PDB file of C-alpha atoms and ligand atoms in Angstrom:
ATOM      1  CA  UNK A 355     120.916 204.926 112.538  1.00 87.00           C
ATOM      2  CA  UNK A 356     120.128 201.738 114.442  1.00 94.00           C
ATOM      3  CA  UNK A 357     118.848 198.934 112.168  1.00 98.00           C
ATOM      4  CA  UNK A 358     116.000 197.869 114.460  1.00 98.00           C
ATOM      5  CA  UNK A 359     114.437 195.406 112.009  1.00 98.00           C
ATOM      6  CA  UNK A 360     117.720 193.602 111.655  1.00 98.00           C
ATOM      7  CA  UNK A 361     118.064 193.425 115.456  1.00 98.00           C
ATOM      8  CA  UNK A 362     114.534 192.007 115.863  1.00 98.00           C
ATOM      9  CA  UNK A 363     115.198 189.420 113.127  1.00 98.00           C
ATOM     10  CA  UNK A 364     118.433 188.360 114.847  1.00 98.00           C
ATOM     11  CA  UNK A 365     116.634 187.997 118.186  1.00 98.00           C
ATOM     12  CA  UNK A 366     113.787 186.021 116.591  1.00 98.00           C
ATOM     13  CA  UNK A 367     116.238 183.598 115.017  1.00 97.00           C
ATOM     14  CA  UNK A 368     118.287 183.053 118.145  1.00 96.00           C
ATOM     15  CA  UNK A 369     115.369 182.805 120.595  1.00 96.00           C
ATOM     16  CA  UNK A 370     113.363 180.371 118.452  1.00 94.00           C
ATOM     17  CA  UNK A 371     116.290 177.936 118.549  1.00 95.00           C
ATOM     18  CA  UNK A 372     116.136 177.679 122.343  1.00 96.00           C
ATOM     19  CA  UNK A 373     115.096 174.188 123.439  1.00 94.00           C
ATOM     20  CA  UNK A 374     114.054 175.150 126.987  1.00 97.00           C
ATOM     21  CA  UNK A 375     111.184 177.584 126.492  1.00 97.00           C
ATOM     22  CA  UNK A 376     110.078 177.576 130.146  1.00 98.00           C
ATOM     23  CA  UNK A 377     106.679 176.407 131.409  1.00 97.00           C
ATOM     24  CA  UNK A 378     103.212 177.743 130.603  1.00 97.00           C
ATOM     25  CA  UNK A 379     101.281 178.955 133.674  1.00 96.00           C
ATOM     26  CA  UNK A 380      98.640 176.386 134.540  1.00 93.00           C
ATOM     27  CA  UNK A 381      97.452 177.570 137.965  1.00 95.00           C
ATOM     28  CA  UNK A 382      94.835 179.498 135.964  1.00 95.00           C
ATOM     29  CA  UNK A 383      93.692 176.485 133.864  1.00 95.00           C
ATOM     30  CA  UNK A 384      92.492 178.547 130.887  1.00 95.00           C
ATOM     31  CA  UNK A 385      95.998 179.998 130.403  1.00 95.00           C
ATOM     32  CA  UNK A 386      97.382 176.528 129.672  1.00 95.00           C
ATOM     33  CA  UNK A 387      95.585 176.368 126.284  1.00 94.00           C
ATOM     34  CA  UNK A 388      98.312 178.305 124.494  1.00 97.00           C
ATOM     35  CA  UNK A 389     101.006 177.066 122.107  1.00 97.00           C
ATOM     36  CA  UNK A 390     104.409 177.464 123.788  1.00 97.00           C
ATOM     37  CA  UNK A 391     106.029 178.117 120.393  1.00 97.00           C
ATOM     38  CA  UNK A 392     104.451 181.541 120.049  1.00 98.00           C
ATOM     39  CA  UNK A 393     107.012 184.318 120.032  1.00 98.00           C
ATOM     40  CA  UNK A 394     106.435 187.922 119.028  1.00 98.00           C
ATOM     41  CA  UNK A 395     108.052 191.332 119.460  1.00 98.00           C
ATOM     42  CA  UNK A 396     106.729 194.796 118.672  1.00 98.00           C
ATOM     43  CA  UNK A 397     108.857 197.923 118.916  1.00 98.00           C
ATOM     44  CA  UNK A 398     107.178 201.323 118.896  1.00 98.00           C
ATOM     45  CA  UNK A 399     109.500 204.308 118.639  1.00 98.00           C
ATOM     46  CA  UNK A 400     108.358 207.586 120.175  1.00 98.00           C
ATOM     47  CA  UNK A 401     109.034 209.165 116.764  1.00 97.00           C
ATOM     48  CA  UNK A 402     106.213 206.959 115.397  1.00 97.00           C
ATOM     49  CA  UNK A 403     108.126 204.241 113.526  1.00 98.00           C
ATOM     50  CA  UNK A 404     107.250 200.623 114.296  1.00 98.00           C
ATOM     51  CA  UNK A 405     109.104 197.333 113.869  1.00 98.00           C
ATOM     52  CA  UNK A 406     107.845 193.825 114.533  1.00 98.00           C
ATOM     53  CA  UNK A 407     108.731 190.162 114.260  1.00 98.00           C
ATOM     54  CA  UNK A 408     106.890 186.855 114.864  1.00 98.00           C
ATOM     55  CA  UNK A 409     103.448 186.670 116.505  1.00 98.00           C
ATOM     56  CA  UNK A 410     103.307 190.383 117.313  1.00 98.00           C
ATOM     57  CA  UNK A 411      99.633 190.774 116.310  1.00 98.00           C
ATOM     58  CA  UNK A 412      98.283 187.743 118.165  1.00 98.00           C
ATOM     59  CA  UNK A 413      96.143 188.347 121.256  1.00 98.00           C
ATOM     60  CA  UNK A 414      97.210 186.893 124.602  1.00 98.00           C
ATOM     61  CA  UNK A 415      96.230 187.288 128.265  1.00 98.00           C
ATOM     62  CA  UNK A 416      98.071 190.343 129.595  1.00 98.00           C
ATOM     63  CA  UNK A 417      97.521 189.344 133.273  1.00 98.00           C
ATOM     64  CA  UNK A 418      99.751 191.409 135.600  1.00 98.00           C
ATOM     65  CA  UNK A 419     100.731 193.843 132.836  1.00 98.00           C
ATOM     66  CA  UNK A 420      97.223 195.243 133.450  1.00 98.00           C
ATOM     67  CA  UNK A 421      98.366 196.390 136.907  1.00 98.00           C
ATOM     68  CA  UNK A 422     100.288 199.268 135.297  1.00 98.00           C
ATOM     69  CA  UNK A 423      97.149 200.382 133.463  1.00 98.00           C
ATOM     70  CA  UNK A 424      94.915 200.184 136.554  1.00 98.00           C
ATOM     71  CA  UNK A 425      97.524 202.122 138.553  1.00 98.00           C
ATOM     72  CA  UNK A 426      97.638 204.779 135.811  1.00 98.00           C
ATOM     73  CA  UNK A 427      93.853 205.174 135.885  1.00 97.00           C
ATOM     74  CA  UNK A 428      93.800 205.306 139.713  1.00 98.00           C
ATOM     75  CA  UNK A 429      96.570 207.940 139.746  1.00 97.00           C
ATOM     76  CA  UNK A 430      94.882 210.039 137.100  1.00 95.00           C
ATOM     77  CA  UNK A 431      91.581 209.898 139.027  1.00 94.00           C
ATOM     78  CA  UNK A 432      92.770 210.125 142.622  1.00 94.00           C
ATOM     79  CA  UNK A 433      96.245 211.643 142.454  1.00 94.00           C
ATOM     80  CA  UNK A 434      98.545 211.120 145.417  1.00 95.00           C
ATOM     81  CA  UNK A 435      95.721 210.117 147.810  1.00 95.00           C
ATOM     82  CA  UNK A 436      96.177 206.476 146.734  1.00 98.00           C
ATOM     83  CA  UNK A 437      99.550 206.273 148.518  1.00 98.00           C
ATOM     84  CA  UNK A 438      97.793 206.235 151.903  1.00 97.00           C
ATOM     85  CA  UNK A 439      96.651 202.722 150.996  1.00 98.00           C
ATOM     86  CA  UNK A 440      99.873 201.140 149.708  1.00 98.00           C
ATOM     87  CA  UNK A 441     103.630 201.641 149.428  1.00 98.00           C
ATOM     88  CA  UNK A 442     106.187 201.866 146.619  1.00 98.00           C
ATOM     89  CA  UNK A 443     108.905 199.522 147.893  1.00 97.00           C
ATOM     90  CA  UNK A 444     110.083 196.382 146.076  1.00 96.00           C
ATOM     91  CA  UNK A 445     108.944 193.268 147.923  1.00 94.00           C
ATOM     92  CA  UNK A 446     111.670 190.806 146.903  1.00 92.00           C
ATOM     93  CA  UNK A 447     108.927 188.173 147.092  1.00 93.00           C
ATOM     94  CA  UNK A 448     106.722 186.356 144.566  1.00 93.00           C
ATOM     95  CA  UNK A 449     103.679 188.211 143.180  1.00 94.00           C
ATOM     96  CA  UNK A 450     101.211 186.245 145.317  1.00 93.00           C
ATOM     97  CA  UNK A 451     103.220 186.177 148.571  1.00 93.00           C
ATOM     98  CA  UNK A 452     101.098 186.801 151.675  1.00 95.00           C
ATOM     99  CA  UNK A 453     103.074 186.741 154.928  1.00 94.00           C
ATOM    100  CA  UNK A 454     104.635 190.197 154.384  1.00 94.00           C
ATOM    101  CA  UNK A 455     101.124 191.630 154.039  1.00 97.00           C
ATOM    102  CA  UNK A 456     100.182 190.232 157.425  1.00 96.00           C
ATOM    103  CA  UNK A 457     103.441 191.392 159.017  1.00 96.00           C
ATOM    104  CA  UNK A 458     103.001 194.899 157.599  1.00 96.00           C
ATOM    105  CA  UNK A 459      99.395 195.108 158.797  1.00 96.00           C
ATOM    106  CA  UNK A 460      97.622 195.101 155.462  1.00 97.00           C
ATOM    107  CA  UNK A 461      99.719 197.780 153.722  1.00 98.00           C
ATOM    108  CA  UNK A 462     100.892 196.206 150.424  1.00 98.00           C
ATOM    109  CA  UNK A 463     104.527 196.855 149.500  1.00 97.00           C
ATOM    110  CA  UNK A 464     103.674 198.128 145.995  1.00 98.00           C
ATOM    111  CA  UNK A 465     100.873 198.241 143.385  1.00 98.00           C
ATOM    112  CA  UNK A 466     102.275 195.375 141.266  1.00 98.00           C
ATOM    113  CA  UNK A 467     102.195 192.529 143.776  1.00 98.00           C
ATOM    114  CA  UNK A 468      98.715 190.995 143.845  1.00 98.00           C
ATOM    115  CA  UNK A 469      97.679 192.526 147.203  1.00 98.00           C
ATOM    116  CA  UNK A 470      98.675 196.009 145.974  1.00 98.00           C
ATOM    117  CA  UNK A 471      96.811 195.552 142.698  1.00 98.00           C
ATOM    118  CA  UNK A 472      93.748 194.409 144.666  1.00 98.00           C
ATOM    119  CA  UNK A 473      93.876 197.662 146.692  1.00 98.00           C
ATOM    120  CA  UNK A 474      94.074 199.620 143.409  1.00 98.00           C
ATOM    121  CA  UNK A 475      91.100 197.587 142.136  1.00 98.00           C
ATOM    122  CA  UNK A 476      89.202 198.546 145.308  1.00 98.00           C
ATOM    123  CA  UNK A 477      90.014 202.231 144.706  1.00 98.00           C
ATOM    124  CA  UNK A 478      88.747 201.992 141.119  1.00 98.00           C
ATOM    125  CA  UNK A 479      85.581 200.132 142.164  1.00 98.00           C
ATOM    126  CA  UNK A 480      84.867 202.981 144.626  1.00 98.00           C
ATOM    127  CA  UNK A 481      85.605 205.758 142.160  1.00 98.00           C
ATOM    128  CA  UNK A 482      84.337 204.609 138.761  1.00 98.00           C
ATOM    129  CA  UNK A 483      80.670 204.691 137.837  1.00 98.00           C
ATOM    130  CA  UNK A 484      80.813 201.430 135.834  1.00 98.00           C
ATOM    131  CA  UNK A 485      84.178 200.033 136.916  1.00 98.00           C
ATOM    132  CA  UNK A 486      84.671 197.210 134.385  1.00 98.00           C
ATOM    133  CA  UNK A 487      83.326 199.189 131.418  1.00 98.00           C
ATOM    134  CA  UNK A 488      85.138 202.388 132.397  1.00 97.00           C
ATOM    135  CA  UNK A 489      88.457 200.578 132.839  1.00 98.00           C
ATOM    136  CA  UNK A 490      88.060 198.817 129.483  1.00 98.00           C
ATOM    137  CA  UNK A 491      87.272 202.151 127.829  1.00 97.00           C
ATOM    138  CA  UNK A 492      90.339 203.739 129.438  1.00 96.00           C
ATOM    139  CA  UNK A 493      92.586 201.013 128.005  1.00 97.00           C
ATOM    140  CA  UNK A 494      90.887 201.338 124.588  1.00 96.00           C
ATOM    141  CA  UNK A 495      91.344 205.131 124.720  1.00 95.00           C
ATOM    142  CA  UNK A 496      95.041 205.233 125.583  1.00 96.00           C
ATOM    143  CA  UNK A 497      95.729 202.489 123.011  1.00 96.00           C
ATOM    144  CA  UNK A 498      93.506 204.081 120.358  1.00 95.00           C
ATOM    145  CA  UNK A 499      91.893 200.683 119.685  1.00 96.00           C
ATOM    146  CA  UNK A 500      88.252 199.842 120.411  1.00 97.00           C
ATOM    147  CA  UNK A 501      88.656 196.162 119.586  1.00 98.00           C
ATOM    148  CA  UNK A 502      90.352 195.399 122.943  1.00 98.00           C
ATOM    149  CA  UNK A 503      88.279 193.201 125.263  1.00 98.00           C
ATOM    150  CA  UNK A 504      88.211 190.952 128.315  1.00 98.00           C
ATOM    151  CA  UNK A 505      88.442 187.186 127.766  1.00 98.00           C
ATOM    152  CA  UNK A 506      85.608 186.035 130.007  1.00 98.00           C
ATOM    153  CA  UNK A 507      86.743 182.396 129.957  1.00 98.00           C
ATOM    154  CA  UNK A 508      90.013 183.480 131.574  1.00 98.00           C
ATOM    155  CA  UNK A 509      88.100 185.635 134.105  1.00 98.00           C
ATOM    156  CA  UNK A 510      85.933 182.660 135.044  1.00 98.00           C
ATOM    157  CA  UNK A 511      88.873 180.263 135.189  1.00 97.00           C
ATOM    158  CA  UNK A 512      90.732 182.520 137.623  1.00 97.00           C
ATOM    159  CA  UNK A 513      87.594 183.062 139.703  1.00 97.00           C
ATOM    160  CA  UNK A 514      87.370 179.290 140.214  1.00 97.00           C
ATOM    161  CA  UNK A 515      91.005 178.836 141.201  1.00 96.00           C
ATOM    162  CA  UNK A 516      92.111 182.192 142.664  1.00 96.00           C
ATOM    163  CA  UNK A 517      92.281 181.029 146.273  1.00 97.00           C
ATOM    164  CA  UNK A 518      95.394 183.043 147.126  1.00 97.00           C
ATOM    165  CA  UNK A 519      93.800 186.207 145.767  1.00 98.00           C
ATOM    166  CA  UNK A 520      90.733 185.550 147.939  1.00 98.00           C
ATOM    167  CA  UNK A 521      93.133 185.094 150.866  1.00 98.00           C
ATOM    168  CA  UNK A 522      94.908 188.384 150.037  1.00 98.00           C
ATOM    169  CA  UNK A 523      91.629 190.288 149.697  1.00 98.00           C
ATOM    170  CA  UNK A 524      90.330 188.872 152.987  1.00 98.00           C
ATOM    171  CA  UNK A 525      93.575 189.761 154.734  1.00 98.00           C
ATOM    172  CA  UNK A 526      93.295 193.314 153.379  1.00 98.00           C
ATOM    173  CA  UNK A 527      89.694 193.444 154.566  1.00 98.00           C
ATOM    174  CA  UNK A 528      90.720 192.293 158.065  1.00 98.00           C
ATOM    175  CA  UNK A 529      93.148 195.247 158.226  1.00 98.00           C
ATOM    176  CA  UNK A 530      90.454 197.689 156.993  1.00 98.00           C
ATOM    177  CA  UNK A 531      92.292 198.255 153.713  1.00 98.00           C
ATOM    178  CA  UNK A 532      89.456 197.092 151.438  1.00 98.00           C
ATOM    179  CA  UNK A 533      86.329 199.252 151.303  1.00 98.00           C
ATOM    180  CA  UNK A 534      84.189 197.153 148.960  1.00 98.00           C
ATOM    181  CA  UNK A 535      83.104 193.509 149.129  1.00 98.00           C
ATOM    182  CA  UNK A 536      85.825 190.954 148.460  1.00 98.00           C
ATOM    183  CA  UNK A 537      83.706 189.394 145.663  1.00 98.00           C
ATOM    184  CA  UNK A 538      83.120 192.727 143.926  1.00 98.00           C
ATOM    185  CA  UNK A 539      86.781 193.795 144.065  1.00 98.00           C
ATOM    186  CA  UNK A 540      88.061 190.416 142.868  1.00 98.00           C
ATOM    187  CA  UNK A 541      85.488 190.329 140.058  1.00 98.00           C
ATOM    188  CA  UNK A 542      87.007 193.610 138.824  1.00 98.00           C
ATOM    189  CA  UNK A 543      90.586 192.353 139.382  1.00 98.00           C
ATOM    190  CA  UNK A 544      89.969 189.051 137.519  1.00 98.00           C
ATOM    191  CA  UNK A 545      88.500 191.005 134.602  1.00 98.00           C
ATOM    192  CA  UNK A 546      91.408 193.444 134.399  1.00 98.00           C
ATOM    193  CA  UNK A 547      93.924 190.570 134.401  1.00 98.00           C
ATOM    194  CA  UNK A 548      91.927 188.811 131.652  1.00 98.00           C
ATOM    195  CA  UNK A 549      92.342 191.642 129.148  1.00 98.00           C
ATOM    196  CA  UNK A 550      93.553 190.256 125.835  1.00 98.00           C
ATOM    197  CA  UNK A 551      96.002 192.308 123.830  1.00 98.00           C
ATOM    198  CA  UNK A 552      98.744 191.819 121.256  1.00 98.00           C
ATOM    199  CA  UNK A 553     102.339 193.034 121.513  1.00 98.00           C
ATOM    200  CA  UNK A 554     101.446 195.764 118.986  1.00 98.00           C
ATOM    201  CA  UNK A 555      98.520 196.964 121.122  1.00 98.00           C
ATOM    202  CA  UNK A 556     100.565 196.862 124.338  1.00 98.00           C
ATOM    203  CA  UNK A 557     103.306 199.023 122.798  1.00 98.00           C
ATOM    204  CA  UNK A 558     100.650 201.613 121.927  1.00 98.00           C
ATOM    205  CA  UNK A 559      99.020 201.446 125.378  1.00 97.00           C
ATOM    206  CA  UNK A 560     102.378 202.002 127.103  1.00 98.00           C
ATOM    207  CA  UNK A 561     103.434 204.818 124.760  1.00 98.00           C
ATOM    208  CA  UNK A 562     102.274 207.441 127.268  1.00 97.00           C
ATOM    209  CA  UNK A 563     104.673 206.168 129.958  1.00 98.00           C
ATOM    210  CA  UNK A 564     107.597 206.603 127.553  1.00 98.00           C
ATOM    211  CA  UNK A 565     106.272 209.929 126.269  1.00 97.00           C
ATOM    212  CA  UNK A 566     105.910 211.990 129.468  1.00 96.00           C
ATOM    213  CA  UNK A 567     102.228 211.072 129.867  1.00 97.00           C
ATOM    214  CA  UNK A 568     101.126 211.933 126.303  1.00 95.00           C
ATOM    215  CA  UNK A 569      99.328 209.177 124.386  1.00 95.00           C
ATOM    216  CA  UNK A 570     100.071 208.217 120.794  1.00 87.00           C
ATOM    217  CA  UNK A 571      96.468 208.143 119.649  1.00 78.00           C
ATOM    218  CA  UNK A 572      94.577 210.545 121.874  1.00 76.00           C
ATOM    219  CA  UNK A 573      95.243 213.373 124.287  1.00 71.00           C
ATOM    220  CA  UNK A 574      97.457 212.817 127.342  1.00 70.00           C
ATOM    221  CA  UNK A 575      96.015 210.977 130.301  1.00 86.00           C
ATOM    222  CA  UNK A 576      98.852 211.423 132.814  1.00 96.00           C
ATOM    223  CA  UNK A 577     101.015 214.276 134.018  1.00 96.00           C
ATOM    224  CA  UNK A 578     104.746 214.123 133.334  1.00 96.00           C
ATOM    225  CA  UNK A 579     105.328 213.496 137.034  1.00 97.00           C
ATOM    226  CA  UNK A 580     102.820 210.609 137.139  1.00 98.00           C
ATOM    227  CA  UNK A 581     104.515 208.959 134.154  1.00 98.00           C
ATOM    228  CA  UNK A 582     107.901 209.376 135.863  1.00 98.00           C
ATOM    229  CA  UNK A 583     106.644 207.759 139.058  1.00 98.00           C
ATOM    230  CA  UNK A 584     104.983 204.818 137.297  1.00 98.00           C
ATOM    231  CA  UNK A 585     108.230 204.150 135.400  1.00 98.00           C
ATOM    232  CA  UNK A 586     110.115 204.176 138.716  1.00 98.00           C
ATOM    233  CA  UNK A 587     107.749 201.565 140.161  1.00 98.00           C
ATOM    234  CA  UNK A 588     108.078 199.429 137.003  1.00 98.00           C
ATOM    235  CA  UNK A 589     111.858 199.494 137.384  1.00 98.00           C
ATOM    236  CA  UNK A 590     111.898 198.589 141.072  1.00 98.00           C
ATOM    237  CA  UNK A 591     108.826 196.320 141.324  1.00 97.00           C
ATOM    238  CA  UNK A 592     107.810 195.237 137.797  1.00 97.00           C
ATOM    239  CA  UNK A 593     109.309 191.741 138.052  1.00 97.00           C
ATOM    240  CA  UNK A 594     108.718 190.887 141.725  1.00 94.00           C
ATOM    241  CA  UNK A 595     111.585 188.792 143.103  1.00 95.00           C
ATOM    242  CA  UNK A 596     113.330 189.117 139.732  1.00 97.00           C
ATOM    243  CA  UNK A 597     113.295 192.944 139.543  1.00 97.00           C
ATOM    244  CA  UNK A 598     117.027 193.119 140.282  1.00 97.00           C
ATOM    245  CA  UNK A 599     117.817 190.537 137.608  1.00 97.00           C
ATOM    246  CA  UNK A 600     115.703 192.361 135.004  1.00 98.00           C
ATOM    247  CA  UNK A 601     117.416 195.697 135.770  1.00 98.00           C
ATOM    248  CA  UNK A 602     120.789 193.925 135.633  1.00 98.00           C
ATOM    249  CA  UNK A 603     120.172 192.044 132.374  1.00 97.00           C
ATOM    250  CA  UNK A 604     117.899 194.460 130.496  1.00 98.00           C
ATOM    251  CA  UNK A 605     118.202 197.873 132.172  1.00 98.00           C
ATOM    252  CA  UNK A 606     114.706 199.206 131.424  1.00 98.00           C
ATOM    253  CA  UNK A 607     111.519 199.791 133.436  1.00 98.00           C
ATOM    254  CA  UNK A 608     108.979 197.131 132.507  1.00 98.00           C
ATOM    255  CA  UNK A 609     106.164 194.842 133.577  1.00 98.00           C
ATOM    256  CA  UNK A 610     105.554 191.140 133.099  1.00 98.00           C
ATOM    257  CA  UNK A 611     102.447 188.949 133.222  1.00 98.00           C
ATOM    258  CA  UNK A 612     101.943 185.208 133.677  1.00 98.00           C
ATOM    259  CA  UNK A 613     100.456 185.076 130.165  1.00 98.00           C
ATOM    260  CA  UNK A 614     104.103 185.425 129.035  1.00 98.00           C
ATOM    261  CA  UNK A 615     104.027 189.064 128.000  1.00 98.00           C
ATOM    262  CA  UNK A 616     106.591 191.708 128.969  1.00 98.00           C
ATOM    263  CA  UNK A 617     106.447 195.417 128.133  1.00 98.00           C
ATOM    264  CA  UNK A 618     109.548 197.541 128.668  1.00 98.00           C
ATOM    265  CA  UNK A 619     110.384 201.094 127.711  1.00 98.00           C
ATOM    266  CA  UNK A 620     113.114 203.685 127.385  1.00 98.00           C
ATOM    267  CA  UNK A 621     111.665 207.127 128.205  1.00 98.00           C
ATOM    268  CA  UNK A 622     111.612 209.474 125.190  1.00 98.00           C
ATOM    269  CA  UNK A 623     112.830 206.686 122.873  1.00 98.00           C
ATOM    270  CA  UNK A 624     110.685 203.545 122.594  1.00 98.00           C
ATOM    271  CA  UNK A 625     108.297 200.943 123.988  1.00 98.00           C
ATOM    272  CA  UNK A 626     109.041 197.267 123.310  1.00 99.00           C
ATOM    273  CA  UNK A 627     106.562 194.427 123.913  1.00 99.00           C
ATOM    274  CA  UNK A 628     107.522 190.766 123.848  1.00 98.00           C
ATOM    275  CA  UNK A 629     105.396 187.632 124.126  1.00 98.00           C
ATOM    276  CA  UNK A 630     106.589 184.091 124.745  1.00 98.00           C
ATOM    277  CA  UNK A 631     104.201 182.086 126.969  1.00 98.00           C
ATOM    278  CA  UNK A 632     106.787 179.841 128.682  1.00 98.00           C
ATOM    279  CA  UNK A 633     107.724 181.176 132.127  1.00 98.00           C
ATOM    280  CA  UNK A 634     110.870 180.814 134.237  1.00 97.00           C
ATOM    281  CA  UNK A 635     110.808 179.701 137.896  1.00 95.00           C
ATOM    282  CA  UNK A 636     109.915 183.222 139.010  1.00 95.00           C
ATOM    283  CA  UNK A 637     106.844 183.505 136.789  1.00 95.00           C
ATOM    284  CA  UNK A 638     108.314 185.827 134.152  1.00 97.00           C
ATOM    285  CA  UNK A 639     108.562 184.953 130.435  1.00 98.00           C
ATOM    286  CA  UNK A 640     111.802 183.010 130.014  1.00 98.00           C
ATOM    287  CA  UNK A 641     112.477 183.806 126.370  1.00 98.00           C
ATOM    288  CA  UNK A 642     110.895 187.255 126.723  1.00 98.00           C
ATOM    289  CA  UNK A 643     113.577 188.242 129.219  1.00 98.00           C
ATOM    290  CA  UNK A 644     116.246 186.726 127.026  1.00 98.00           C
ATOM    291  CA  UNK A 645     114.949 188.644 123.978  1.00 98.00           C
ATOM    292  CA  UNK A 646     114.943 191.949 125.860  1.00 98.00           C
ATOM    293  CA  UNK A 647     118.475 191.366 127.159  1.00 98.00           C
ATOM    294  CA  UNK A 648     119.601 190.814 123.563  1.00 98.00           C
ATOM    295  CA  UNK A 649     117.673 193.866 122.388  1.00 98.00           C
ATOM    296  CA  UNK A 650     119.236 196.377 124.805  1.00 98.00           C
ATOM    297  CA  UNK A 651     122.681 194.839 124.196  1.00 98.00           C
ATOM    298  CA  UNK A 652     122.447 194.857 120.388  1.00 98.00           C
ATOM    299  CA  UNK A 653     120.789 198.296 120.184  1.00 98.00           C
ATOM    300  CA  UNK A 654     123.128 199.581 122.904  1.00 97.00           C
ATOM    301  CA  UNK A 655     120.228 201.378 124.587  1.00 97.00           C
ATOM    302  CA  UNK A 656     119.076 201.295 128.201  1.00 97.00           C
ATOM    303  CA  UNK A 657     118.447 203.773 130.997  1.00 97.00           C
ATOM    304  CA  UNK A 658     121.932 203.146 132.401  1.00 96.00           C
TER     305      UNK A 658
HETATM  306  O1  DON B1145      96.409 187.248 140.206  1.00 78.30           O
HETATM  307  C1  DON B1145      97.046 186.458 139.523  1.00 78.30           C
HETATM  308  O2  DON B1145      97.653 185.504 140.008  1.00 78.30           O
HETATM  309  C2  DON B1145      97.079 186.673 138.016  1.00 78.30           C
HETATM  310  N1  DON B1145      95.820 187.188 137.571  1.00 78.30           N
HETATM  311  C3  DON B1145      98.163 187.643 137.601  1.00 78.30           C
HETATM  312  C4  DON B1145      99.544 187.216 138.041  1.00 78.30           C
HETATM  313  C5  DON B1145     100.641 187.717 137.171  1.00 78.30           C
HETATM  314  O3  DON B1145     100.502 187.932 135.991  1.00 78.30           O
HETATM  315  C6  DON B1145     101.983 187.835 137.822  1.00 78.30           C
HETATM  316  N2  DON B1145     102.993 188.275 136.889  1.00 78.30           N
HETATM  317  N3  DON B1145     103.970 187.801 136.447  1.00 78.30           N
END
């Protein structure tokens, strides 16, 4: 038996001693109002057991982690038709990089870079009756938690400063890969990124990806094949220009957000969510990555 609680306690102790905690994202001004000393981990085993340490119940802005959830809803609604609009190749570039999009004529490399997530947002805006409410309800459903909500201050803050996302959406529009108005699609996208969740809630939301598409709380929302494919994209594209490093150090599919959260999972075994708001130079949680490296090393578990 692996002593998970002991492992989480060890990680908590070692990570909290780190002097360099990275830098809080400030390009979305509202994100800067967070204490850099927050650190939490929640581990959800597929068997049902849970372990936690630190600020694992505190809400934070999930930002790009939401791109996995919007992709899951788009795949469950539209199936494979979505892949006419975007690709599944790692970009090797930062999340908000634009020149590749122009070079590749408006076909985003993958659904986790911003341009790809904006195409997924466009698909959801076209297909959902009440896009923002329906997406929120989907996340509440798969998590089994109706308290989850958007932080509208974060939505507004990103709306006022999201110039590169406006550029990406306009570029997509110029290549006929955006069917709805730029404003409408970005309003949806800025809401989805402004979802607030805790590590504990994120572990529950991501349970279905680790459990062949079956949710913890409610009935399954994905096929086994869809869960497999989303995990593959998390592994190859979940950390942008640091996807190789994450696979090398941690060895799990996962997804990061500029709010400092990371969710990673081992299919059929567990989901682990980490939050530490300080980011490294590539925009991923500095101590979060460190904690996950320690976790897979100490527990001796990874996909490899
Ligand atoms: O679009 C943006 O820039 C943010 N809403 C999300 C970026 C993000 O989280 C990238 N992930 N590390």
